Structures are given as C-alpha cells and as structure tokens.
Amino acid sequence: MIKFVHIKKILVTGGAGYIGSHACVELLNSGYKVIVIDNLSNSNEESIKRVQKITKKKIQFVKADLLDKEALLYVFEKNNIDAVIHFAGLKAVGESEEKPLLYYQNNVIGTINLCQAMIQHNVKNIVFSSSATVYGSCENLPINENSKTAPKNTYGRTKLIIENFLEDIKKSDHDWGIQILRYFNPVGAHDSGLIGEDPKGVPNNLMPYVAQVALGSLEIIPVYGNDYSTKDGTGVRDYIHVVDLAKGHIKALENIAKNSGYSVLNLGTGRGYSVIEIIDTFKKVSGVDIPYKVTERRKGDVAASYANVTLAQKELDWIAEKSLEKMCEDTWNWQKNNPNGYV
Ligand code: NAD
Ligand code: WQD
C-alpha cells in the first residue's frame, strides 16, 4: 500500500553494537536524527563517541534494556520517534544452545516489549535485523526469500519467531511498515578505522578470528573442515561489508516511508567465498603470514550459504558494492588501530 510518511527521528536499538554503530553513521550522514537504546551487554559506549567523531553529529544515547518496559515507554514518551531500526539482540549461536531461555527472553520478549511501546505511541515503522540463519540447511543455492525456513539453533529460532509475530502485527493493522532484513555474513569496518567489530573473548566468527591471528593475539586459525563439497573443501559464505549493509538500512527506511506492508529481504552480495579464500585475501592485503590448521567440522555448519539478492536490488534499489579485498583491508585497519577493541 502506498503511503507518504516523513521519517526524521529514528530509534536505533542496539546502536552501540557492531552493525548498529555503522548504521548510525549512515543515518546521521543522511540527515536523520538518531536516538540509541543499548544496554551495553555486548558493546561499549565508546562506539557512540566514535560515531559522533566520524559524523561530527550528535547521538542521543540511552543506556537501557529492552526488558525494562518503563524505560522503553519513557523514551517513546519523551521523543517524537518516527521509525525504529531494531538491532538489539544476543547473537552467539553456541551460547543460544547453552542458554535457550536467555535468548528467548532477551530477543523475543525484548522485541515484544519494543512493539508494545511502539503501538502505545503510534509508531508503526520498523526495520528488523534478521539473519540468514533462519534458512537452516541451505539446500538450494543461491538462497532466495521463499526458501524453506528451518533454523538449526535457538538463536535462529528466536529470529524466526520475531519475523512471524511481526507479520501477524502487520496483518492486524495495515498501517504498519515492516522490513525484515536477513543478513548473510557481515564483516569489515568503517574506513576511518574508528569503529568495527569488537567481540568479547575469543571470536566465534571467521573474520575477527583471522584478524586477531594476523595481529598475533591469537596463534592459529582452526579451519573447521576441508571435506565439504565446495571449491576447496572449506565452508563457503556470503560475506558482506558492514558499510554496504548499513546503507541497505537507509534504503529500507526510505522504502517503508513510501510503502506500508511486510517484506522480507536478503542482504548479501550474492557471492560465496571459502574459508581459504578469506585467509589468502587477508594475507595479501595485510602482508602478514596467517597460520591455520584444518580441524574437525564445527557442529551445525553447512557447506555453503549465499544469497539471491535480486529482490533487495529491486525493492530497495540497493546493491552491495565493496569487494572482499576491501572487507579484509578495513577489518585489518580497524584491528591494527584498535588491538584491544574499544577498551
Ligand atoms: P552486537 O552484539 O554487536 O550488537 C547488538 C547490540 O544490542 C549490542 O550493543 C548489545 O549490547 C545490544 N543489546 C542486546 N540485548 C539488548 C537488550 N535486551 N536491550 C538493549 N540492548 C541490547 O551484534 P551485531 O553484530 O551488531 O548484530 C546486530 C543485529 O544483527 C543482531 O540482532 C544480530 O542478531 C543481527 N545479525 C548479526 C549478524 C552478524 O553476523 N553480526 C548476522 C545476522 C544478523
Ligand atoms: C564462516 C565460515 C566456518 C570460524 C554465523 C552465525 C550466523 C550469523 C553470522 C548472526 C564457516 C568457518 C569459522 C573459525 C572456521 N550471525 N570458520 N574457523 O557460521 O556462517 O554464521 O555468523 O546472525 O547466525 O551462525 O559464520 O564466521 O562463524 O563462519 O573455519 O574459527 O568459517 O566453519 O564455514 P557462520 P562464521
């Protein structure tokens, strides 16, 4: 349904985190006013300061938890919020299997609280961070938005539950504009080197692991299996530069300002790279030797996952532009400049 809403002030949940901080840069640079809610459970307020340094613009920051309904309502009451970009959530797959209720409570209940506060204050535009994890087994490649959803882990199930109830909200009230974005594998950092991914402890994901081995803070990369039916036997993924991803959110906002409705889009590049290709490219751009050893497959991993991105290109007029070299270059620049992250 066509509509014309002027979206000016955005509530960014989880805006101190990795993707959220990059989205804040793009939002401020595009002229939006930004208010961030984050409980800093997996981030540092320093990222907000750095975003302000990059953009020379101000962010209103509220340290609060989405489980705190009062705090949420207060934020909506005191601000004229036009739309929400909802990044806040826990995202560690392994931890979600160990502590399922923590994940259901934080991700699902947190989002229900958010939607209730939105309804109470008549805010009906939301962009939601979902994940390619909702597809699970990835049988038909490239994966399009109609592919079967069957998440293999608790984290993925929290994302799918949220997608489903957001769709129900839309069915109950057609004024809502809901954009579900299923990210593939976000990597890289802002090219200022001021913001980037700052995992707590030993990284679970490949790119930050490679960066820490290159830096010398970790010894060797475990390559989880080289007997998959892929180009070189190692896992293949659709890595997308976090700045391209952040720009996709601006396009998604523009889209919900014009159209109400519920839509699901893949955000990726449409190209798959293997673990070995990632290590080799990182080696090339950093000039550092990066040792690795092949180990057992990691439980729950699929051989290959990459997106069909034609729908996002069409609906958002958006395309990921940055190369794998640039992804590695920017990760390395961030890691070298911030060997201990934001601390
Ligand atoms: P992140 O952990 O860096 O950012 C999430 C932010 O949310 C953190 O700053 C954290 O402190 C905050 N947060 C968590 N629970 C909260 C709560 N209850 N109340 C307030 N703040 C809370 O993660 P990210 O990589 O930036 O991911 C952002 C979103 O994108 C997440 O929803 C994640 O599930 C999703 N996603 C991430 C990836 C990825 O690989 N990074 C891929 C697909 C989807
Ligand atoms: C990539 C490839 C590994 C680490 C995860 C989540 C997913 C999404 C993105 C949030 C795989 C291999 C990895 C290492 C390795 N997050 N690998 N050694 O598993 O595709 O997706 O992050 O939504 O939900 O599951 O990303 O970076 O962990 O792995 O060999 O030390 O690198 O086996 O083939 P993944 P990843």
Coordinates of N, CA and C and ligand atoms in Angstrom, one line a residue, residues 91 93 131 133 155 184-185 204-206 209 221-224 235-237 239 275 298 301, ligand 2:
K91 N 23.4 -12.8 19.9 CA 23.6 -13.4 18.6 C 24.6 -14.5 18.5
V93 N 25.5 -18.2 18.5 CA 24.8 -19.4 18.2 C 25.1 -20.4 19.3
S131 N 18.4 -12.8 10.2 CA 19.6 -13.5 9.8 C 19.4 -14.6 8.8
T133 N 20.6 -17.3 9.1 CA 20.5 -18.4 9.9 C 19.1 -19.0 9.9
Y155 N 19.2 -19.5 18.6 CA 19.4 -18.1 18.1 C 18.5 -17.9 16.9
F184 N 23.4 -11.9 5.6 CA 24.3 -13.0 5.5 C 25.5 -12.9 6.4
N185 N 26.7 -12.7 5.9 CA 27.9 -12.7 6.9 C 28.5 -11.3 6.9
N204 N 33.9 -16.0 17.7 CA 33.2 -17.2 17.1 C 33.3 -17.2 15.6
N205 N 33.3 -16.0 15.1 CA 33.2 -15.8 13.6 C 34.6 -15.8 13.0
L206 N 34.6 -16.1 11.7 CA 35.9 -16.3 11.0 C 36.7 -15.0 10.9
Y209 N 38.4 -13.6 13.8 CA 39.4 -14.6 14.3 C 40.7 -14.4 13.4
I221 N 44.5 -20.2 13.1 CA 43.1 -20.3 12.8 C 42.7 -21.8 12.7
P222 N 41.7 -22.2 13.5 CA 41.2 -23.5 13.2 C 40.2 -23.5 12.0
V223 N 40.5 -24.2 11.0 CA 39.7 -24.2 9.8 C 38.7 -25.5 10.0
Y224 N 37.5 -25.2 10.1 CA 36.5 -26.2 10.5 C 36.1 -27.1 9.4
G235 N 34.2 -24.3 4.1 CA 32.9 -23.7 4.1 C 32.9 -22.4 3.2
V236 N 31.8 -22.3 2.5 CA 31.6 -21.1 1.7 C 30.5 -20.2 2.2
R237 N 30.7 -18.9 2.3 CA 29.7 -18.0 2.9 C 29.7 -16.7 2.0
Y239 N 30.0 -13.1 2.4 CA 30.4 -12.0 3.3 C 30.0 -10.7 2.7
V275 N 36.6 -20.4 3.2 CA 37.5 -20.1 4.3 C 38.9 -19.8 3.9
R298 N 32.7 -28.0 12.4 CA 32.0 -27.4 13.5 C 30.5 -27.9 13.5
D301 N 27.4 -26.5 11.2 CA 27.8 -25.7 10.0 C 27.2 -26.3 8.7
Ligands
WQD2 C1 32.1 -18.8 8.5 C2 32.9 -20.0 7.9 C3 33.0 -21.8 9.5 C4 35.5 -19.7 12.4 C5 27.5 -17.1 11.9 C6 26.2 -17.4 12.5 C7 25.1 -16.7 11.8 C8 25.4 -15.2 11.5 C9 26.7 -15.0 11.0 C10 24.2 -13.9 13.2 C11 32.2 -21.3 8.3 C12 34.4 -21.2 9.2 C13 34.7 -20.0 11.3 C14 36.8 -20.3 12.6 C15 36.4 -21.5 10.5 N1 25.3 -14.5 12.8 N2 35.2 -20.9 10.4 N3 37.2 -21.2 11.6 O1 28.7 -19.7 10.8 O2 28.4 -18.7 8.5 O3 27.4 -17.6 10.6 O4 27.7 -15.7 11.8 O5 23.1 -14.0 12.7 O6 23.9 -16.8 12.5 O7 25.9 -18.8 12.5 O8 29.9 -17.5 10.2 O9 32.1 -16.6 10.6 O10 31.3 -18.3 12.2 O11 31.9 -19.0 9.9 O12 36.8 -22.4 9.7 O13 37.5 -20.1 13.6 O14 34.2 -20.0 8.5 O15 33.1 -23.2 9.6 O16 32.4 -22.2 7.2 P1 28.6 -18.5 10.0 P2 31.3 -17.8 10.8

